[in-house]
Amino acid sequence: MILQSALPLAPILTPLGLGLLTLLPLRRGPRTALALLGGLLTLVFALLLVRGTAGGEVLVSELGGWRAPFGIVMTADRLSSYMSALSALCGVFALWMMTVHEDRVRERHHSFALTLFLLTGVQLSFLTGDLFNLFVAFEIMLVASYALAVLGSTREQLREGLRYIVMNLTASALLVIACGLAYGVLGTLNYAHLAQRSAELGAQGTVTAVGVLLLLVFAAKGALFPLGFWLPGTYPALPPATGALFAAVLTKVGVYALIRIFTTVFQQDPALPQGLLLGLGALTMFFGALGAVSQREWRRILSFTVMSSVGYLAFGLGLGTPDALRASLAYLAVSMLVTLALFLIAAVAERESGSRLVRPERRGFIEKRPLLAACFLLCALTAAGLPPTGGFVAKYALIRAGLLQGSGLAILAVVSALASSLVTLFAMLGVWRGFFWGKSAAPAPDAPPARPRPAPAPWPQRLPAYAASALVAGLALFAGPLFSHAEATARELRDNARYIRGVLGDDPVVIPAAPTGSEIQKKQEPGESP
C-alpha cells in the first residue's frame, strides 16, 4: 500500500535524481549510462502507473502527510498514467539518439542533465493534482527547455530561442493570473476540489471566464493557431534529438492540460470553451498543413505537421462527445509516436545528405537506404491518415465523431480535417519524391565540382529511427487495445466522481474557520499579555 501511494512520485524523482548525478565530473561512458538509465527507469515506473490505474483506481501521494485539498498531492489516474508512459517512451528515444549522435560541446554543457530535468517537469505536469503545481511543472520544464533551445549559441538558435522564451514567459504570467482568479472565485486550486466547488456553483460567468483564460494559456503552450507562431521556427533550430523530444512531447503537455481542465475540472457551461476549441482546431489543422506544403526543409515541414496534429486534438476535444474524446486520446498516442519517428528519420536523412533541404542535388536516396525510405513512407501515410495505418483509424474516428455531432461548426471542422489530411499527404509525397524516389542524377560534364559526400551514418545512428517506426507500425496492429484503453479513459473523464472521491475521500471537505478575536482571547492564559 505504501509503495502504491508513493508510485506517482517515482516518474518525477527518478529523472531528477539521475539528472543531478550526471552533473558530476564523470567520463562520457558513465554519464551516458546514467542518462539512459534515468530514461528507462522513468518508463518502467510510468508503465507501473498504467498497470496500477488500469482498473480505474486513482493513486494519490500526499506530500508531508497533508491531505488534499490542504496539501500538495500527486495523482495518477488513467489519463495521467497514459501521458506519463507516452512521454517517458519518447524521452528514452531522445536520450538514445543523443548517446549515438555524439555532440561533445553540448554534452560538456550538460545536455543529458537538462534533458532529464525537462522530463522531470513533463512528468510533474501530468502527475500533479493541482493548478499551481502545474504552473511549477511548466516552469521546471521550460527552464530546461530554454537552456536546451539555445545550447550551441548559433544565430538561428538564439533568434528562435528568444521568441520561444518570450512567448512561454507571457503564457506563464497569464497562468499565474488564472490561478489567482481561480483561487479567488473557488477558494482552492486542487483539481478535485475545483471540480467539486465549480459543480456546487453551477454555470457561472466568472468560472467560465477563468476557464477561457486557462484555455488561452494552454492553447499557447500547445501551439494552437494563431498562438503557435513560435513553433515552426524553434524546432528546426534545435539539435536533432532535442528537436524530436520537443516536437513529440512539449505541445502535448498543453493538450493534456486542456483535456484535464475541461473534462475533470470544469464540466459546467461547456458551450463557449468547446466552440473556441473547435474554431481554433479547424484553423490550426489547415494552417499547419498549408505551412508544411510551403516548406523545403525537412524539419520545417515536420514542425508544421506538429501544429496540424495539435489542431486535430483540439477538434476532438471541442466536439465534447464521448466518441470524440475517445478518438482524441487514441490520436494523441499516434501523433506523439509518428512525430518522434519522423524527426528521428529526418535527423538521419540530414546526416546522410549533409543538407537540411529535401531537394538536395543527390536524390534517389531509396537506393542507398531502402529501409529508411520504407520507414518514412509508413510514417508519412500515418501522419496523413491513410489506411491501413494507425493514423487512419484515429482520424476516421475523429471525423465520424464530428459528423455525428452535426453542428455547423463541427461540420466546418470536419471539412478542415479532411482538407488538411489531403494537403499533408501532398507535403509528405513531396518529400518522398524529392528525396527518396528516383535515381541519383549524374553530374553534368560542365558542372562545378560537387561538394564532398558526408560520411554515411553508422547503423547505431539509424537504429532509433527504425525502432520508432516499428512502434508506429504497431499502432495499426494494436489499434483495438489502444482504443479500448482510450474508451475507458474517456468514460472515466466524463464521470469525474471517481477521481474526486479518490483524491478527496468520501468525507466532505470542511475548511476550518479562522478563530475570531474573542476565541483567541479566551485561549490565552490568565496574566499573559495579549
XYZ file of C-alpha atoms in Angstrom:
530
model
C 0.000 0.000 0.000
C 2.822 2.406 0.889
C 4.626 1.549 -2.330
C 1.459 2.082 -4.340
C 0.836 5.508 -2.801
C 4.454 6.514 -3.494
C 4.310 5.353 -7.106
C 3.110 8.713 -8.588
C 6.296 10.294 -7.233
C 8.649 7.803 -8.876
C 8.495 9.056 -12.506
C 9.195 12.570 -11.194
C 12.019 11.862 -8.768
C 13.835 9.346 -10.984
C 14.859 11.708 -13.845
C 15.518 14.448 -11.297
C 17.899 12.278 -9.271
C 19.663 10.727 -12.253
C 19.906 14.169 -13.857
C 21.690 15.519 -10.783
C 24.098 12.558 -10.875
C 25.031 13.301 -14.499
C 26.259 16.721 -13.338
C 29.124 15.005 -11.518
C 32.542 15.164 -13.234
C 32.266 11.781 -14.977
C 33.635 10.339 -18.204
C 31.297 10.134 -21.168
C 30.548 6.419 -20.735
C 29.209 6.565 -17.164
C 27.376 9.826 -17.900
C 25.526 8.403 -20.914
C 24.781 5.206 -18.981
C 23.245 7.256 -16.156
C 21.184 9.295 -18.622
C 19.840 6.172 -20.361
C 19.168 4.524 -17.007
C 17.197 7.605 -15.947
C 15.044 7.433 -19.077
C 14.469 3.683 -18.824
C 13.595 3.732 -15.112
C 11.168 6.601 -15.721
C 9.494 4.500 -18.402
C 9.320 1.467 -16.103
C 7.663 3.488 -13.321
C 5.271 5.088 -15.798
C 4.245 1.638 -17.064
C 3.690 0.538 -13.460
C 1.374 3.535 -13.106
C -0.538 2.414 -16.210
C -0.947 -1.044 -14.684
C -1.876 0.394 -11.280
C -4.642 2.583 -12.724
C -5.936 0.126 -15.338
C -8.904 -0.812 -13.149
C -9.965 2.800 -12.633
C -8.021 3.381 -9.418
C -6.725 6.835 -8.579
C -3.291 6.664 -6.940
C -2.521 9.581 -4.644
C 0.724 10.651 -2.971
C 0.220 13.164 -0.174
C 3.399 15.115 0.424
C 4.165 15.678 4.099
C 1.086 13.699 5.119
C -1.222 16.646 4.321
C -4.498 15.552 2.779
C -5.970 17.188 -0.289
C -7.041 19.912 -0.764
C -4.851 21.346 2.023
C -1.570 19.755 0.983
C 0.331 19.063 -2.205
C -0.746 15.807 -3.835
C 0.483 13.853 -6.836
C -2.305 11.923 -8.517
C -2.334 9.254 -11.184
C -5.460 8.171 -12.989
C -5.794 6.558 -16.410
C -5.193 9.820 -18.287
C -2.110 10.971 -16.389
C -0.580 7.467 -16.438
C -1.171 7.201 -20.182
C 0.511 10.542 -20.819
C 3.326 9.735 -18.399
C 4.112 6.479 -20.238
C 3.988 8.023 -23.718
C 6.246 10.927 -22.767
C 8.697 8.620 -20.950
C 8.881 6.438 -24.061
C 9.703 9.487 -26.209
C 12.284 10.529 -23.619
C 14.048 7.154 -23.888
C 14.295 7.501 -27.662
C 15.606 11.080 -27.418
C 18.277 10.062 -24.895
C 19.181 7.057 -27.048
C 19.588 9.351 -30.061
C 21.736 11.730 -28.022
C 24.080 8.948 -26.999
C 24.654 7.703 -30.585
C 24.961 11.205 -32.085
C 27.994 12.372 -30.188
C 27.911 16.101 -29.551
C 30.778 16.767 -27.184
C 30.208 20.536 -26.997
C 26.604 20.231 -25.820
C 27.468 17.302 -23.583
C 30.097 19.421 -21.834
C 27.278 21.884 -21.151
C 25.183 19.123 -19.548
C 22.678 18.359 -22.288
C 21.935 14.966 -20.656
C 21.117 16.577 -17.317
C 18.963 19.238 -18.967
C 17.030 16.578 -20.888
C 16.369 14.634 -17.686
C 15.258 17.834 -15.919
C 12.949 18.501 -18.851
C 11.455 15.030 -18.382
C 11.043 15.798 -14.665
C 8.937 18.844 -15.489
C 6.920 16.926 -18.079
C 6.154 14.096 -15.634
C 5.229 16.574 -12.900
C 2.828 18.279 -15.344
C 0.992 15.013 -15.876
C 1.007 13.817 -12.278
C 0.369 16.918 -10.234
C -3.061 17.228 -8.669
C -3.435 20.989 -8.562
C -3.273 24.024 -10.774
C -0.465 25.909 -9.056
C 1.868 22.923 -9.186
C 1.037 22.636 -12.869
C 2.499 26.132 -13.170
C 5.580 24.983 -11.220
C 5.905 21.972 -13.517
C 5.704 24.219 -16.575
C 8.491 26.370 -15.182
C 10.776 23.405 -14.452
C 10.116 22.060 -17.930
C 10.550 25.415 -19.606
C 13.734 26.446 -17.805
C 15.341 23.217 -19.012
C 13.903 23.708 -22.495
C 15.173 27.320 -22.638
C 18.695 26.086 -21.936
C 18.400 23.266 -24.473
C 16.924 25.645 -27.073
C 19.923 27.984 -27.007
C 22.652 25.432 -26.221
C 25.116 25.752 -29.072
C 24.536 29.504 -29.470
C 24.078 29.569 -33.230
C 22.466 32.721 -34.560
C 19.338 30.801 -35.576
C 19.041 29.178 -32.151
C 19.366 32.498 -30.323
C 16.820 34.228 -32.573
C 14.232 31.462 -32.411
C 15.026 30.665 -28.772
C 14.282 34.279 -27.785
C 10.876 34.092 -29.472
C 10.155 30.788 -27.736
C 11.178 32.167 -24.343
C 9.164 35.398 -24.633
C 6.047 33.536 -25.735
C 6.248 30.996 -22.943
C 7.023 33.582 -20.267
C 3.943 35.533 -21.328
C 1.812 32.383 -21.178
C 3.241 31.543 -17.740
C 2.401 35.023 -16.455
C -1.188 34.570 -17.649
C -1.292 31.166 -15.947
C -0.357 32.774 -12.617
C -3.154 35.311 -13.092
C -5.587 32.494 -13.906
C -4.503 30.606 -10.759
C -5.161 33.723 -8.668
C -8.600 34.217 -10.206
C -9.495 30.542 -9.749
C -8.485 30.675 -6.089
C -10.365 33.928 -5.585
C -13.563 32.544 -7.116
C -13.488 28.930 -5.929
C -11.190 29.042 -2.897
C -8.975 26.163 -3.995
C -6.523 25.068 -6.693
C -6.756 21.299 -6.245
C -8.280 19.735 -9.373
C -10.709 17.506 -7.477
C -11.776 20.288 -5.137
C -12.082 22.715 -8.069
C -14.392 20.225 -9.770
C -16.458 19.871 -6.608
C -16.677 23.630 -5.992
C -17.492 24.520 -9.591
C -20.250 21.872 -9.611
C -21.718 23.438 -6.466
C -21.696 26.899 -8.059
C -23.125 25.661 -11.372
C -22.879 27.601 -14.636
C -21.488 30.973 -13.649
C -19.924 33.705 -15.770
C -16.887 34.184 -13.535
C -15.988 30.493 -13.579
C -16.435 30.414 -17.360
C -14.119 33.423 -17.690
C -11.428 31.637 -15.645
C -11.843 28.598 -17.880
C -11.468 30.656 -21.051
C -8.330 32.336 -19.699
C -6.864 28.896 -18.939
C -7.855 27.767 -22.426
C -5.863 30.614 -23.986
C -2.820 29.831 -21.817
C -2.819 26.151 -22.734
C -3.573 26.953 -26.367
C -0.365 28.997 -26.440
C 1.568 26.160 -24.771
C 0.058 23.655 -27.188
C 0.740 25.871 -30.243
C -2.826 26.321 -31.449
C -3.233 28.885 -34.227
C -2.545 31.830 -34.001
C -0.709 31.425 -30.670
C 1.662 28.774 -32.035
C 3.664 31.114 -34.282
C 6.812 30.312 -32.297
C 6.834 26.584 -33.117
C 7.820 26.275 -36.828
C 10.962 28.321 -36.301
C 12.037 26.915 -32.947
C 12.042 23.155 -33.508
C 14.182 23.099 -36.699
C 16.848 25.180 -34.925
C 17.358 22.537 -32.233
C 19.791 19.610 -32.360
C 18.076 16.508 -33.849
C 17.464 14.518 -30.664
C 16.290 17.549 -28.695
C 14.051 18.622 -31.578
C 12.470 15.169 -31.700
C 11.709 15.267 -27.963
C 10.298 18.799 -28.109
C 8.135 18.014 -31.142
C 6.752 14.776 -29.728
C 6.116 15.849 -26.149
C 6.033 19.574 -25.339
C 2.944 20.645 -27.276
C 1.121 17.598 -25.896
C 1.603 18.898 -22.350
C -0.593 21.862 -23.291
C -3.118 19.467 -24.854
C -3.107 17.338 -21.689
C -3.829 20.448 -19.598
C -6.769 21.317 -21.865
C -8.181 17.793 -21.508
C -7.739 17.785 -17.737
C -9.249 21.221 -17.171
C -12.257 20.830 -19.474
C -13.157 17.247 -18.633
C -12.188 16.624 -14.998
C -12.386 20.141 -13.544
C -14.796 22.468 -15.376
C -17.720 20.449 -16.709
C -20.315 23.189 -16.270
C -21.168 25.564 -19.110
C -19.005 23.848 -21.768
C -20.503 25.636 -24.812
C -18.037 28.559 -25.016
C -14.781 26.585 -24.457
C -15.900 23.853 -26.840
C -16.795 26.384 -29.525
C -13.416 28.080 -29.125
C -11.589 24.752 -29.305
C -13.480 23.718 -32.430
C -12.717 27.015 -34.173
C -9.057 27.100 -33.140
C -8.672 23.423 -34.006
C -10.085 23.875 -37.512
C -7.798 26.847 -38.182
C -4.740 25.090 -36.727
C -5.256 21.922 -38.792
C -5.457 23.822 -42.039
C -2.720 26.361 -41.241
C -0.323 23.581 -40.234
C -0.998 21.604 -43.408
C -0.545 24.664 -45.638
C 2.653 25.553 -43.821
C 4.025 22.044 -44.351
C 3.432 22.129 -48.095
C 5.115 25.542 -48.398
C 8.436 24.491 -46.857
C 11.508 22.819 -48.357
C 13.489 21.887 -45.258
C 12.993 18.569 -43.509
C 12.274 19.705 -40.002
C 10.355 22.837 -41.003
C 7.890 20.633 -42.893
C 7.584 18.324 -39.909
C 7.175 21.217 -37.464
C 4.108 22.398 -39.354
C 2.686 18.866 -39.253
C 3.103 19.002 -35.455
C 0.906 22.119 -35.428
C -1.645 20.416 -37.624
C -1.782 17.403 -35.299
C -2.495 19.663 -32.311
C -5.406 21.069 -34.310
C -6.876 17.571 -34.665
C -6.664 17.110 -30.899
C -8.389 20.446 -30.226
C -11.040 19.470 -32.778
C -11.796 16.236 -30.932
C -11.842 17.914 -27.523
C -14.073 20.692 -28.829
C -16.680 18.222 -30.088
C -17.266 17.277 -26.464
C -18.844 13.858 -27.103
C -17.613 10.565 -25.591
C -16.757 9.208 -29.054
C -14.727 12.309 -29.882
C -12.849 12.202 -26.585
C -12.017 8.523 -27.143
C -10.784 9.266 -30.663
C -8.700 12.229 -29.424
C -6.985 10.116 -26.790
C -6.150 7.435 -29.358
C -4.910 10.057 -31.828
C -2.718 11.524 -29.068
C -0.601 8.345 -28.994
C -0.475 8.215 -32.796
C 0.581 11.850 -33.030
C 3.338 11.575 -30.408
C 4.912 8.414 -31.828
C 4.725 9.357 -35.502
C 6.189 12.809 -34.768
C 9.037 11.195 -32.852
C 9.734 8.739 -35.679
C 9.606 11.385 -38.421
C 12.016 13.683 -36.593
C 14.428 10.797 -35.996
C 14.236 9.832 -39.689
C 14.856 13.469 -40.625
C 17.947 13.508 -38.407
C 19.395 10.502 -40.264
C 18.465 11.924 -43.686
C 20.103 15.277 -42.885
C 23.190 13.478 -41.611
C 23.494 11.275 -44.711
C 22.790 14.008 -47.279
C 24.650 16.783 -45.483
C 21.719 19.097 -46.170
C 18.577 20.238 -44.396
C 16.769 20.515 -47.746
C 14.502 17.785 -49.070
C 15.664 18.515 -52.626
C 19.416 18.123 -52.494
C 21.321 17.601 -55.705
C 21.647 13.872 -54.958
C 18.061 12.481 -54.889
C 17.210 8.803 -55.188
C 18.045 8.103 -51.564
C 15.939 4.922 -51.708
C 18.817 3.146 -53.491
C 21.116 3.834 -50.595
C 18.774 3.359 -47.636
C 15.684 1.372 -48.696
C 14.718 0.535 -45.113
C 14.815 4.194 -44.107
C 12.702 5.061 -47.147
C 10.147 2.394 -46.149
C 10.056 3.755 -42.596
C 9.470 7.284 -43.892
C 6.658 6.123 -46.191
C 4.935 4.317 -43.327
C 5.200 7.362 -41.042
C 4.134 9.756 -43.805
C 0.990 7.715 -44.517
C 0.274 7.565 -40.787
C 0.653 11.347 -40.425
C -1.646 11.908 -43.399
C -4.144 9.365 -42.068
C -4.251 6.837 -44.914
C -5.193 3.156 -44.472
C -4.067 0.749 -43.155
C -2.115 2.840 -40.659
C -2.962 3.769 -37.077
C -3.341 7.379 -38.209
C -6.223 6.370 -40.471
C -8.070 4.614 -37.657
C -7.729 7.584 -35.298
C -8.591 10.240 -37.890
C -11.553 8.226 -39.143
C -12.876 8.037 -35.576
C -12.425 11.804 -35.131
C -14.196 12.671 -38.385
C -17.014 10.230 -37.663
C -17.476 11.828 -34.240
C -17.617 15.266 -35.906
C -20.291 14.132 -38.364
C -22.333 12.556 -35.577
C -22.130 15.738 -33.507
C -23.520 17.539 -36.521
C -23.374 21.242 -35.557
C -22.389 23.775 -38.205
C -19.019 24.452 -36.588
C -18.375 20.713 -36.249
C -19.100 20.149 -39.950
C -16.774 23.046 -40.824
C -14.052 21.449 -38.678
C -14.650 18.085 -40.400
C -14.129 19.749 -43.788
C -10.938 21.345 -42.457
C -9.748 17.962 -41.142
C -10.320 16.243 -44.486
C -8.678 19.048 -46.469
C -5.733 19.160 -44.055
C -5.176 15.423 -44.454
C -5.038 15.790 -48.234
C -2.624 18.728 -48.046
C -0.447 16.887 -45.512
C -0.367 13.891 -47.842
C 0.720 16.170 -50.677
C 3.501 17.640 -48.493
C 4.711 14.193 -47.466
C 4.677 12.887 -51.029
C 6.731 15.938 -51.961
C 9.397 14.837 -49.501
C 9.194 11.287 -50.825
C 9.569 12.332 -54.464
C 12.209 14.955 -53.808
C 14.450 12.944 -51.531
C 13.838 9.200 -51.683
C 12.301 8.374 -55.064
C 14.053 8.188 -58.460
C 17.679 7.686 -59.337
C 20.643 9.793 -58.372
C 21.321 12.293 -61.150
C 24.756 12.066 -62.736
C 26.604 15.416 -62.604
C 26.725 17.363 -65.885
C 30.131 17.400 -67.617
C 30.468 21.175 -67.224
C 29.109 21.250 -63.677
C 31.334 22.619 -60.916
C 32.978 20.029 -58.676
C 30.468 18.505 -56.308
C 30.831 19.027 -52.593
C 32.414 16.042 -50.863
C 29.856 13.490 -49.708
C 29.369 13.337 -45.934
C 30.288 10.101 -44.249
C 27.283 7.723 -44.115
C 25.524 7.466 -40.786
C 26.636 4.284 -38.997
C 23.905 1.784 -38.130
C 23.721 2.716 -34.418
C 22.623 6.193 -35.501
C 19.897 4.757 -37.728
C 18.608 2.235 -35.196
C 16.450 4.672 -33.089
C 14.631 5.800 -36.248
C 13.921 2.174 -37.239
C 12.735 1.292 -33.727
C 10.433 4.334 -33.533
C 8.996 3.416 -36.950
C 8.312 -0.100 -35.651
C 6.256 1.458 -32.850
C 4.297 3.419 -35.459
C 3.604 0.156 -37.309
C 2.495 -1.374 -34.018
C -0.160 1.330 -33.647
C -2.007 -0.170 -36.610
C -1.612 -3.732 -35.339
C -2.753 -2.895 -31.812
C -5.375 -0.270 -32.611
C -8.009 -2.354 -30.803
C -6.328 -2.347 -27.365
C -5.354 1.311 -27.858
C -8.979 2.289 -28.495
C -10.182 0.141 -25.591
C -7.860 1.972 -23.222
C -8.848 5.325 -24.740
C -12.539 4.476 -24.309
C -12.078 3.551 -20.648
C -10.104 6.754 -20.081
C -12.745 8.878 -21.819
C -15.501 7.256 -19.744
C -13.573 7.990 -16.564
C -13.034 11.614 -17.585
C -16.713 12.146 -18.387
C -17.697 10.897 -14.923
C -15.283 12.642 -12.590
C -16.878 11.361 -9.372
C -14.343 8.541 -9.064
C -11.433 10.991 -9.450
C -12.905 13.377 -6.852
C -13.550 10.552 -4.404
C -10.087 9.091 -4.992
C -8.370 12.386 -4.184
C -10.630 13.911 -1.518
C -12.054 10.746 0.039
C -15.693 10.061 0.920
C -15.987 12.647 3.684
C -16.958 16.198 2.701
C -14.139 18.717 2.769
C -14.505 21.002 5.751
C -12.383 24.115 5.741
C -11.818 25.154 9.370
C -12.891 28.711 10.058
C -10.258 31.127 11.280
C -10.590 31.812 15.034
C -12.183 35.099 15.978
C -10.539 37.646 18.271
C -12.679 36.692 21.285
C -11.819 32.990 20.826
C -8.111 33.811 20.768
C -8.510 35.896 23.900
C -10.297 33.057 25.729
C -7.464 30.662 24.947
C -4.814 32.944 26.370
C -3.564 32.067 29.798
C -4.519 34.453 32.651
C -1.849 37.100 33.086
C -0.393 36.622 29.628
C -0.023 39.811 27.663
C -2.209 39.995 24.530
